[in-house]
Coordinates of C-alpha atoms in Angstrom, one line a residue:
M1 CA 115.3 56.5 123.8
G2 CA 114.6 59.5 125.6
E3 CA 118.3 60.5 125.3
I4 CA 118.3 59.9 121.8
M5 CA 115.3 62.3 121.2
V6 CA 117.1 64.9 123.4
L7 CA 120.2 64.6 121.3
A8 CA 118.0 64.9 118.1
S9 CA 116.3 67.9 119.4
F10 CA 119.4 69.7 120.3
G11 CA 120.9 68.8 116.9
I12 CA 117.8 70.4 115.1
R13 CA 118.3 73.5 117.2
L14 CA 121.9 73.7 116.0
A15 CA 120.7 73.2 112.3
E16 CA 117.9 75.9 112.3
P17 CA 119.8 79.1 112.7
V18 CA 122.6 77.8 110.0
L19 CA 119.6 77.2 107.5
A20 CA 118.0 80.5 108.2
L21 CA 121.2 82.4 108.1
L22 CA 121.7 80.7 104.8
V23 CA 118.2 81.8 103.4
I24 CA 119.0 85.2 104.7
V25 CA 122.4 85.6 102.9
M26 CA 121.1 84.0 99.8
C27 CA 118.2 86.5 99.7
F28 CA 120.2 89.7 100.3
I29 CA 123.0 88.7 98.0
S30 CA 120.2 88.2 95.1
L31 CA 118.5 91.4 96.2
K32 CA 121.7 93.2 96.0
G33 CA 122.9 91.6 92.6
G34 CA 119.5 92.2 91.1
K35 CA 119.7 95.9 90.9
R36 CA 120.2 97.3 87.4
E37 CA 123.3 99.3 86.7
E38 CA 122.9 103.0 86.8
H39 CA 122.7 104.0 83.0
A40 CA 120.9 106.4 80.9
L41 CA 117.2 105.7 79.7
I42 CA 117.6 108.6 77.2
V43 CA 119.6 111.7 76.8
L44 CA 118.8 115.4 76.5
E45 CA 121.4 117.0 74.1
S46 CA 122.0 120.9 74.6
T47 CA 122.3 122.8 71.3
N48 CA 123.6 125.8 73.2
D49 CA 127.0 124.1 74.2
E50 CA 126.5 120.5 73.0
K51 CA 126.6 119.1 76.2
D52 CA 124.6 115.8 77.0
Y53 CA 122.6 115.3 80.1
P54 CA 122.0 111.7 80.7
V55 CA 118.3 110.9 82.3
L56 CA 118.9 108.3 84.8
Y57 CA 115.6 107.9 86.3
W58 CA 111.8 107.6 85.6
E59 CA 111.3 111.1 87.3
N60 CA 113.9 113.7 87.0
S61 CA 113.9 117.1 88.2
I62 CA 115.3 119.7 85.9
G63 CA 116.5 123.2 87.0
R64 CA 119.6 125.3 88.4
S65 CA 119.3 123.9 91.9
R66 CA 122.2 121.6 93.3
S67 CA 119.5 119.2 94.3
S68 CA 118.1 118.8 90.8
D69 CA 118.5 115.3 89.0
I70 CA 119.4 117.3 85.8
R71 CA 121.2 120.4 86.8
I72 CA 121.6 123.1 83.9
S73 CA 123.5 126.4 85.1
D74 CA 121.9 128.7 82.7
P75 CA 120.8 131.8 84.7
T76 CA 117.5 131.9 82.7
V77 CA 116.6 128.4 84.0
S78 CA 114.8 128.5 87.5
R79 CA 116.1 126.6 90.5
D80 CA 113.1 124.1 90.1
H81 CA 112.1 124.4 86.4
A82 CA 110.3 121.2 85.4
V83 CA 110.0 117.5 85.9
L84 CA 110.6 114.8 83.1
L85 CA 109.0 111.6 83.9
R86 CA 108.2 108.4 82.2
R87 CA 105.2 106.5 82.2
N88 CA 103.8 103.4 80.7
D89 CA 102.6 105.2 77.6
G90 CA 105.6 107.5 77.2
W91 CA 107.9 110.4 78.3
F92 CA 106.0 113.7 79.6
I93 CA 107.4 117.0 80.9
T94 CA 105.8 119.2 83.6
D95 CA 106.4 123.0 84.1
T96 CA 106.7 123.1 88.0
G97 CA 106.1 126.9 88.3
S98 CA 109.2 128.3 86.5
K99 CA 109.3 131.9 85.4
S100 CA 109.9 131.7 81.8
G101 CA 108.0 128.4 81.3
V102 CA 108.6 125.3 79.3
F103 CA 108.3 125.1 75.5
V104 CA 108.0 121.9 73.4
N105 CA 108.7 122.5 69.8
G106 CA 107.9 126.1 70.2
E107 CA 104.9 125.8 72.1
K108 CA 104.3 126.5 75.6
T109 CA 103.2 123.5 77.8
N110 CA 100.1 123.4 79.9
G111 CA 100.4 120.7 82.4
R112 CA 102.0 117.4 81.7
T113 CA 102.9 117.4 78.1
P114 CA 104.0 114.4 76.0
V115 CA 107.5 114.3 74.4
V116 CA 108.9 112.0 71.9
I117 CA 112.6 111.3 70.5
G118 CA 113.7 114.2 68.4
D119 CA 111.6 116.9 70.4
I120 CA 113.1 120.1 71.4
I121 CA 112.6 121.2 75.0
I122 CA 113.1 124.9 75.5
L123 CA 113.9 126.0 79.4
G124 CA 114.9 129.7 79.3
T125 CA 117.5 130.0 76.6
T126 CA 118.4 126.3 76.8
N127 CA 117.4 124.1 74.1
L128 CA 117.3 120.5 74.7
I129 CA 116.8 117.7 72.2
L130 CA 115.6 114.3 73.4
R131 CA 117.8 111.6 72.1
R132 CA 118.1 107.8 72.6
S133 CA 121.1 106.9 74.6
A134 CA 122.2 104.4 72.1
D135 CA 122.3 107.3 69.4
V136 CA 124.8 109.3 71.6
G137 CA 127.2 106.3 72.6
A138 CA 125.7 106.0 76.1
K139 CA 127.2 103.1 78.0
P140 CA 125.1 99.9 77.4
Q141 CA 123.7 98.0 80.4
T142 CA 125.7 95.3 81.9
K143 CA 124.2 91.8 82.6
E144 CA 122.7 90.7 86.0
K145 CA 125.1 89.9 88.9
K146 CA 125.1 86.9 90.8
H147 CA 121.9 85.6 92.3
F148 CA 120.7 82.3 93.8
P149 CA 117.8 80.2 92.2
Q150 CA 114.5 81.0 93.9
G151 CA 113.7 77.1 93.9
L152 CA 117.0 76.6 96.2
I153 CA 115.9 79.5 98.5
L154 CA 112.5 78.1 99.0
S155 CA 113.7 74.5 99.5
C156 CA 115.8 75.9 102.5
I157 CA 112.8 77.6 103.8
S158 CA 110.8 74.4 103.4
L159 CA 113.5 72.4 105.3
Y160 CA 113.9 75.2 108.0
E161 CA 110.1 75.0 108.8
S162 CA 110.0 71.2 108.7
L163 CA 113.0 70.9 111.2
L164 CA 111.1 73.6 113.4
A165 CA 107.9 71.3 113.4
L166 CA 110.1 68.2 114.0
Q167 CA 111.4 69.7 117.0
G168 CA 108.0 70.4 118.5
V169 CA 107.1 67.0 117.8
L170 CA 110.0 65.7 119.7
N171 CA 109.5 68.1 122.8
M172 CA 105.7 68.0 122.8
K173 CA 105.4 64.1 121.7
N174 CA 102.4 65.4 119.7
A175 CA 102.1 65.6 115.8
D176 CA 99.6 68.2 115.8
V177 CA 102.1 71.0 115.0
L178 CA 103.0 69.3 111.7
I179 CA 99.8 70.1 110.1
P180 CA 99.9 74.0 110.3
A181 CA 103.5 73.6 109.3
A182 CA 102.7 71.4 106.3
A183 CA 100.0 73.7 105.3
F184 CA 102.3 76.8 105.6
I185 CA 105.0 75.1 103.3
C186 CA 102.1 74.3 100.7
L187 CA 100.8 77.8 100.9
M188 CA 104.3 78.9 100.4
W189 CA 105.0 77.0 97.4
I190 CA 101.5 78.0 95.7
F191 CA 102.5 81.7 96.4
Y192 CA 105.7 81.3 94.5
F193 CA 104.2 79.6 91.5
I194 CA 101.4 82.2 91.3
S195 CA 104.0 84.9 91.6
R196 CA 106.3 83.3 88.9
I197 CA 103.9 81.9 86.5
A198 CA 100.6 84.0 86.6
F199 CA 102.3 87.4 87.5
K200 CA 105.5 86.6 85.8
R201 CA 107.6 88.3 88.7
L202 CA 111.3 88.4 88.1
N203 CA 112.4 88.2 91.9
F204 CA 111.1 86.3 94.9
E205 CA 113.5 87.3 97.5
L206 CA 111.7 89.9 99.7
E207 CA 108.7 87.5 99.8
S208 CA 111.0 84.7 100.8
L209 CA 112.3 86.8 103.8
A210 CA 108.8 87.5 104.9
L211 CA 107.9 84.0 104.7
L212 CA 110.6 82.9 106.8
L213 CA 109.6 85.0 109.6
S214 CA 106.0 84.3 109.1
G215 CA 106.7 80.5 109.2
T216 CA 108.8 80.9 112.3
G217 CA 105.8 82.7 114.0
I218 CA 103.2 80.0 112.9
V219 CA 105.2 77.0 114.1
L220 CA 106.1 78.9 117.3
A221 CA 102.3 79.5 117.7
A222 CA 101.4 75.7 116.8
S223 CA 103.8 74.4 119.7
H224 CA 101.7 76.3 122.2
N225 CA 98.1 76.5 120.4
T226 CA 97.3 74.9 117.4
K227 CA 94.0 76.7 116.8
Q228 CA 96.0 80.0 116.9
A229 CA 98.5 78.4 114.4
F230 CA 95.6 78.0 111.9
A231 CA 94.2 81.4 112.4
Q232 CA 97.8 82.8 112.0
L233 CA 98.1 80.8 108.6
G234 CA 94.8 82.2 107.4
A235 CA 96.3 85.7 108.1
V236 CA 99.2 85.0 106.1
A237 CA 97.1 83.8 103.3
L238 CA 95.0 87.1 103.6
G239 CA 98.4 89.1 103.7
I240 CA 99.5 87.4 100.5
F241 CA 96.2 88.4 98.8
V242 CA 96.5 92.0 100.1
Y243 CA 100.1 92.0 99.0
L244 CA 99.4 90.9 95.5
F245 CA 96.4 93.3 95.0
M246 CA 98.5 96.3 96.2
L247 CA 101.1 95.5 93.7
W248 CA 98.5 95.7 91.1
F249 CA 96.9 98.9 92.4
I250 CA 100.2 100.8 92.8
E251 CA 101.7 99.6 89.5
I252 CA 100.4 102.8 88.0
P253 CA 101.5 105.8 90.3
D254 CA 98.9 108.2 88.6
R255 CA 96.3 106.0 89.5
V256 CA 97.3 106.0 93.1
M257 CA 97.3 109.7 93.0
K258 CA 93.6 109.8 91.7
W259 CA 92.4 108.0 94.8
N260 CA 94.7 110.1 97.1
I261 CA 91.9 112.1 98.6
A262 CA 89.7 109.1 99.0
I263 CA 92.5 107.3 100.7
S264 CA 93.1 110.1 103.2
I265 CA 89.3 110.0 104.0
L266 CA 89.6 106.2 104.5
T267 CA 92.5 106.6 107.0
I268 CA 90.6 108.9 109.2
I269 CA 87.3 106.6 108.9
L270 CA 89.4 103.6 110.1
L271 CA 90.6 105.2 113.1
G272 CA 87.5 107.2 113.6
S273 CA 85.4 104.0 113.6
T274 CA 87.8 102.4 116.2
L275 CA 87.3 105.3 118.3
V276 CA 83.4 105.2 118.1
L277 CA 83.0 101.3 118.0
G278 CA 86.1 100.0 119.5
R279 CA 86.4 98.1 122.7
S280 CA 89.2 99.0 125.4
V281 CA 91.4 96.0 125.7
H282 CA 94.4 95.9 127.9
G283 CA 94.1 99.7 128.4
A284 CA 93.7 100.7 124.7
K285 CA 90.6 101.1 123.0
N286 CA 91.9 99.9 119.4
W287 CA 89.9 96.9 118.7
I288 CA 86.5 96.4 117.0
I289 CA 85.1 92.9 118.2
I290 CA 82.1 91.3 116.1
G291 CA 81.3 88.1 117.6
P292 CA 84.5 85.8 117.3
L293 CA 86.4 88.2 115.0
S294 CA 88.4 91.0 116.4
V295 CA 90.1 93.6 114.1
Q296 CA 92.5 96.3 114.7
P297 CA 91.8 99.0 112.1
S298 CA 94.7 101.3 112.9
E299 CA 97.0 98.2 111.3
F300 CA 95.3 98.9 108.0
A301 CA 95.5 102.7 108.7
K302 CA 99.3 102.4 108.6
I303 CA 99.1 101.4 104.9
A304 CA 96.6 104.0 104.0
Y305 CA 98.7 106.6 105.7
I306 CA 101.8 105.8 103.5
F307 CA 99.6 106.4 100.5
V308 CA 98.6 109.7 101.8
G309 CA 102.1 110.8 102.2
A310 CA 103.9 109.6 99.1
A311 CA 103.4 111.4 95.8
T312 CA 105.0 111.5 92.4
L313 CA 107.8 114.0 91.8
D314 CA 105.8 116.3 89.4
I315 CA 102.9 116.7 92.3
L316 CA 105.6 117.5 94.7
Q317 CA 107.4 120.0 92.7
T318 CA 104.0 121.7 91.8
K319 CA 102.2 121.6 95.1
K320 CA 105.0 121.9 97.8
S321 CA 102.6 122.4 100.6
L322 CA 102.5 119.9 103.4
A323 CA 99.2 121.3 104.9
A324 CA 96.9 118.5 103.8
F325 CA 99.2 115.8 104.9
I326 CA 99.9 117.5 108.2
A327 CA 96.3 117.9 108.8
V328 CA 95.7 114.2 108.2
S329 CA 98.4 113.3 110.3
G330 CA 97.3 115.5 113.2
I331 CA 93.8 114.1 113.2
S332 CA 95.3 110.4 112.9
I333 CA 97.9 111.0 115.9
G334 CA 95.2 112.6 118.0
M335 CA 92.6 109.9 117.8
L336 CA 95.2 107.3 118.3
V337 CA 96.0 109.3 121.6
L338 CA 92.3 109.4 122.5
M339 CA 92.3 105.5 122.1
S340 CA 95.2 105.4 124.6
D341 CA 97.2 103.5 121.8
F342 CA 100.2 105.3 122.4
G343 CA 102.6 102.6 120.9
T344 CA 100.7 103.1 117.4
A345 CA 100.5 106.9 117.8
V346 CA 104.2 107.0 118.1
I347 CA 104.9 104.8 115.1
F348 CA 102.5 107.4 113.0
F349 CA 104.6 110.1 114.3
V350 CA 107.9 108.9 113.3
T351 CA 106.3 107.9 109.9
F352 CA 105.2 111.4 109.4
L353 CA 109.0 112.7 110.2
I354 CA 110.3 110.2 107.4
I355 CA 107.7 111.5 104.8
A356 CA 108.0 115.1 105.7
F357 CA 111.7 115.1 105.4
M358 CA 111.5 113.2 102.1
R359 CA 108.9 115.4 100.8
S360 CA 110.5 118.6 101.7
G361 CA 114.1 117.9 102.4
D362 CA 114.0 120.4 105.0
I363 CA 115.4 119.4 108.4
K364 CA 113.6 122.7 109.9
T365 CA 110.4 120.9 109.2
V366 CA 111.2 117.9 111.0
I367 CA 112.7 119.9 114.2
L368 CA 109.5 121.9 114.1
A369 CA 107.3 118.7 114.2
I370 CA 109.5 117.1 117.2
T371 CA 109.2 120.3 119.0
A372 CA 105.5 120.5 118.6
A373 CA 105.1 116.8 119.7
V374 CA 107.1 117.3 122.8
L375 CA 105.1 120.4 123.9
G376 CA 102.0 118.2 123.1
V377 CA 103.3 115.4 125.4
L378 CA 104.0 117.7 128.1
V379 CA 100.5 119.1 128.0
M380 CA 98.9 115.7 128.0
L381 CA 100.8 114.5 131.0
S382 CA 99.9 117.5 132.9
V383 CA 96.1 116.9 131.6
K384 CA 96.1 113.3 132.4
P385 CA 98.9 112.5 134.9
Y386 CA 98.1 108.8 135.1
I387 CA 99.7 108.3 131.7
A388 CA 103.1 109.0 133.2
D389 CA 102.4 106.3 135.7
R390 CA 102.6 103.6 133.0
F391 CA 106.1 104.6 132.3
A392 CA 107.3 104.5 136.0
V393 CA 108.5 101.0 135.6
W394 CA 110.8 102.1 132.7
G395 CA 114.5 101.3 133.5
H396 CA 113.4 99.9 136.9
V397 CA 111.5 96.7 136.3
W398 CA 113.4 94.9 138.9
D399 CA 112.1 97.5 141.5
F400 CA 108.7 96.3 140.4
A401 CA 109.4 92.6 139.8
D402 CA 105.9 91.7 141.7
G403 CA 104.0 94.3 140.3
T404 CA 104.0 96.3 137.0
G405 CA 107.4 94.9 135.8
Y406 CA 106.4 91.4 136.5
Q407 CA 105.9 90.5 132.6
Q408 CA 109.4 92.0 131.8
V409 CA 111.2 90.6 134.7
R410 CA 110.1 87.2 133.8
S411 CA 110.7 87.8 130.2
L412 CA 114.5 89.0 130.7
I413 CA 115.0 85.8 133.1
Y414 CA 113.5 83.2 130.7
S415 CA 115.0 84.7 127.5
A416 CA 118.5 84.5 129.1
S417 CA 117.9 80.9 130.1
G418 CA 117.6 80.0 126.4
G419 CA 121.3 80.7 125.6
L420 CA 122.3 80.6 121.9
F421 CA 120.2 77.9 120.9
G422 CA 117.2 77.8 123.0
V423 CA 115.4 75.2 125.3
G424 CA 113.4 73.8 122.5
L425 CA 109.9 74.5 121.3
S426 CA 107.1 74.4 123.9
D427 CA 109.8 73.7 126.9
G428 CA 110.0 77.1 128.0
Y429 CA 108.4 78.7 130.9
L430 CA 107.5 82.2 129.2
Q431 CA 104.6 80.6 127.3
Y432 CA 102.7 80.8 130.4
L433 CA 102.8 84.4 130.8
F434 CA 100.2 86.8 129.4
A435 CA 100.9 88.1 125.7
S436 CA 103.8 85.9 125.4
E437 CA 102.8 85.1 121.8
N438 CA 102.5 88.8 120.6
D439 CA 104.2 91.5 122.7
L440 CA 106.6 89.2 124.4
V441 CA 107.3 87.1 121.4
F442 CA 111.1 88.3 120.8
C443 CA 111.7 86.7 124.6
L444 CA 109.8 83.6 123.8
M445 CA 112.0 83.2 120.5
C446 CA 115.2 83.8 122.8
E447 CA 114.1 81.2 125.3
E448 CA 112.7 78.4 123.2
L449 CA 114.6 79.1 119.8
G450 CA 117.6 80.8 121.2
C451 CA 119.2 84.0 121.2
I452 CA 120.8 83.5 117.6
M453 CA 117.3 82.9 115.9
A454 CA 115.8 85.8 117.5
L455 CA 118.6 88.2 116.5
L456 CA 118.3 86.7 113.0
C457 CA 114.8 87.7 112.8
A458 CA 115.7 91.3 113.9
V459 CA 118.3 91.3 110.9
V460 CA 116.0 90.3 108.3
I461 CA 113.7 93.1 109.3
G462 CA 116.7 95.6 109.6
G463 CA 117.8 94.2 106.1
M464 CA 114.5 95.0 104.6
M465 CA 115.0 98.8 105.7
I466 CA 118.4 98.9 104.4
Y467 CA 117.2 97.4 101.0
S468 CA 114.4 99.7 100.8
R469 CA 116.7 102.7 101.0
S470 CA 119.3 101.1 98.3
V471 CA 116.5 100.1 95.9
T472 CA 114.7 103.6 95.9
T473 CA 117.7 105.3 94.2
R474 CA 116.7 103.5 91.0
S475 CA 112.7 103.4 91.5
R476 CA 110.3 104.4 88.9
S477 CA 108.7 107.1 90.9
T478 CA 109.3 109.4 93.8
F479 CA 106.0 107.8 95.2
Y480 CA 107.8 104.5 95.3
S481 CA 110.7 105.9 97.0
I482 CA 109.0 107.7 99.6
A483 CA 106.8 104.9 100.3
A484 CA 109.3 102.1 100.4
C485 CA 111.5 104.1 102.8
T486 CA 108.5 104.9 104.9
A487 CA 107.4 101.3 105.1
G488 CA 111.0 100.0 105.8
G489 CA 111.3 102.5 108.6
M490 CA 108.0 101.8 110.1
L491 CA 108.6 98.0 110.3
V492 CA 112.2 98.7 111.8
F493 CA 110.8 101.2 114.4
Q494 CA 107.9 99.0 115.3
S495 CA 110.4 96.1 115.7
A496 CA 112.6 98.4 117.9
L497 CA 109.8 99.2 120.1
N498 CA 108.9 95.5 120.6
I499 CA 112.3 94.2 121.2
F500 CA 113.6 97.2 123.3
G501 CA 110.4 97.3 125.3
V502 CA 110.5 94.0 126.5
T503 CA 114.2 94.2 127.4
D504 CA 113.6 97.3 129.1
I505 CA 115.6 99.7 126.8
L506 CA 112.4 101.6 126.0
P507 CA 109.1 101.8 127.6
L508 CA 106.8 98.8 127.1
T509 CA 104.2 100.0 124.7
G510 CA 102.6 96.7 123.6
V511 CA 103.2 96.6 119.8
T512 CA 103.8 93.6 117.8
L513 CA 106.8 92.1 116.2
P514 CA 106.3 92.3 112.5
F515 CA 105.6 89.0 110.8
V516 CA 106.3 86.8 114.0
S517 CA 103.9 88.1 116.8
Y518 CA 100.5 86.4 117.0
G519 CA 97.7 88.8 115.5
G520 CA 95.9 88.5 112.3
T521 CA 95.3 92.2 111.6
S522 CA 98.9 92.8 112.1
M523 CA 100.2 90.1 109.8
T524 CA 98.2 91.1 107.1
A525 CA 99.2 94.7 107.5
C526 CA 102.9 93.8 107.4
W527 CA 102.4 91.9 104.0
G528 CA 100.8 95.1 102.7
L529 CA 103.6 97.3 103.9
I530 CA 106.2 95.0 102.2
S531 CA 104.4 95.6 98.7
F532 CA 105.8 99.3 99.0
I533 CA 109.3 98.0 99.1
K534 CA 108.8 95.4 96.4
A535 CA 107.1 97.9 94.0
A536 CA 110.2 100.0 94.4
D537 CA 112.3 97.5 92.7
E538 CA 112.2 98.1 88.7
R539 CA 112.2 94.4 88.0
T540 CA 108.6 94.0 89.9
Y541 CA 106.7 95.1 87.1
A542 CA 108.9 93.3 84.3
R543 CA 107.5 90.8 82.1
H544 CA 109.0 87.3 81.3
I545 CA 109.6 86.5 77.7
P546 CA 111.0 83.4 76.3
K547 CA 114.6 83.3 75.4
S548 CA 113.6 82.8 71.8
R549 CA 112.2 86.2 71.8
K550 CA 115.1 87.8 73.2
K551 CA 116.8 88.8 70.0
S552 CA 113.5 90.0 68.5
A553 CA 113.2 92.3 71.5
K554 CA 116.5 93.8 71.5
K555 CA 116.0 94.4 67.8
E556 CA 112.7 96.3 68.6
K557 CA 114.5 98.2 71.1
I558 CA 112.5 97.3 74.0
M559 CA 114.2 98.5 77.4
T560 CA 115.9 95.6 79.1
Y561 CA 116.4 95.0 82.7
T562 CA 119.3 93.4 84.3
S563 CA 118.0 90.0 83.6
E564 CA 118.4 88.5 79.9
D565 CA 115.1 86.9 80.2
Y566 CA 112.9 89.9 81.1
V567 CA 111.9 93.1 79.4
E568 CA 109.7 96.1 80.5
V569 CA 107.0 96.9 78.4

């Protein structure tokens, strides 16, 4: 009987990475296939030379500059002359500090000005008439590419989670792990039906990938501590709520811009409250503990910080100064350093570099920021030399195997013992090390689930970054483009710090592995971060209509997306 259970456990360990890989492949193929083809939303027809300028995006820079979305070679047009943008209530044009101004039907504009089909926009000596793309023979939109049914993807995830839980039962000879696993599967399907029916979302692939990682972390926690698993399950539920709320909030970019100052203040308050009220836990004063509840406000500050840095194109063009953003960044990173939370401080700094480059497009700004950061680190090390001692073990963990390198040495040994398919849930030794379920969770996965499963989790997070970069080229606003790339970059960099830290490629900073590590605040914040990536996909804010209404919708000339069953309203 014992041999049968051992063989069954090994068979399950072989099947788990196959199912996970199947889910990952289906999700990314569907994400890639769901993007709309690049086609003109409207067309600007020049009366000067009868040239047509297709308008491809929701926000378009117009000018003489090569970097302009709509480039006009007329010497009377400024390099960055105007921004043509679309909102739910129509098209608008904004003068972005041009010399000659912007005129609509002969009247000079002042601020954001509405334009409709047939209006004449005058930039310098160039006259542009707003036309429907169909009226000038623009290429029609093609149908959606291949995608996999969401029900099939979720069914595969459910089977994967069930096999994980069953493996835990066989190894532990205890059925306690089944309860949090079953509860997670129920939560996953409830989330799907809410998204599909209540919010009428077109796609669910990004959420499926996050659920795959979250479910892995929950079962991993359940195999060691059932109480922690339920706490993590509650964090996932809270994270889903935050995710849905944020998708609603950022649906209208102009609404976000109105709250920009308030969110900037909130970022500083979150970090400042930790500096004043926080308790030092394992060397970093980054936790606020109230009775049994412990919260890490810096995780929520990551979300707020992206709000502060991202902006719509017309605001970026008319307010090019980065002074306010630099000020908030300096204050935030400074407070994190005072808390000795250097891992989060580095994440904030890299996030700052991404946003600064995307806002300015100037590599000199990035180089200047890096130079200033290096000088700051040198000054800090001279004032507080004990900080350097924390990194003395980096690259030499085997020389400190019985001291400061104890955790990393054991992590490397135990993770290597897991091989390709792991030793099985709860059968490893790394679980007895401190922080095995959060800081060392990547090595814990390597040992118990196998190297293949651990690498697949890393691939998912890396794939989110690649997807966020690809989807932003057709997002509705530069706010979504900047926010999505920044969120994806933050998730990847944080993952790199965790994975490379425990494997001694980078210094060990004590940051969590997104979606997998045990920690309620981190889990909730990760769900908030992927809402930025989700919002960048045009289909996110599409509305489902019955097939019976498709013909009438087309007759009404409603803009359709890549799916035949969805239209943008």
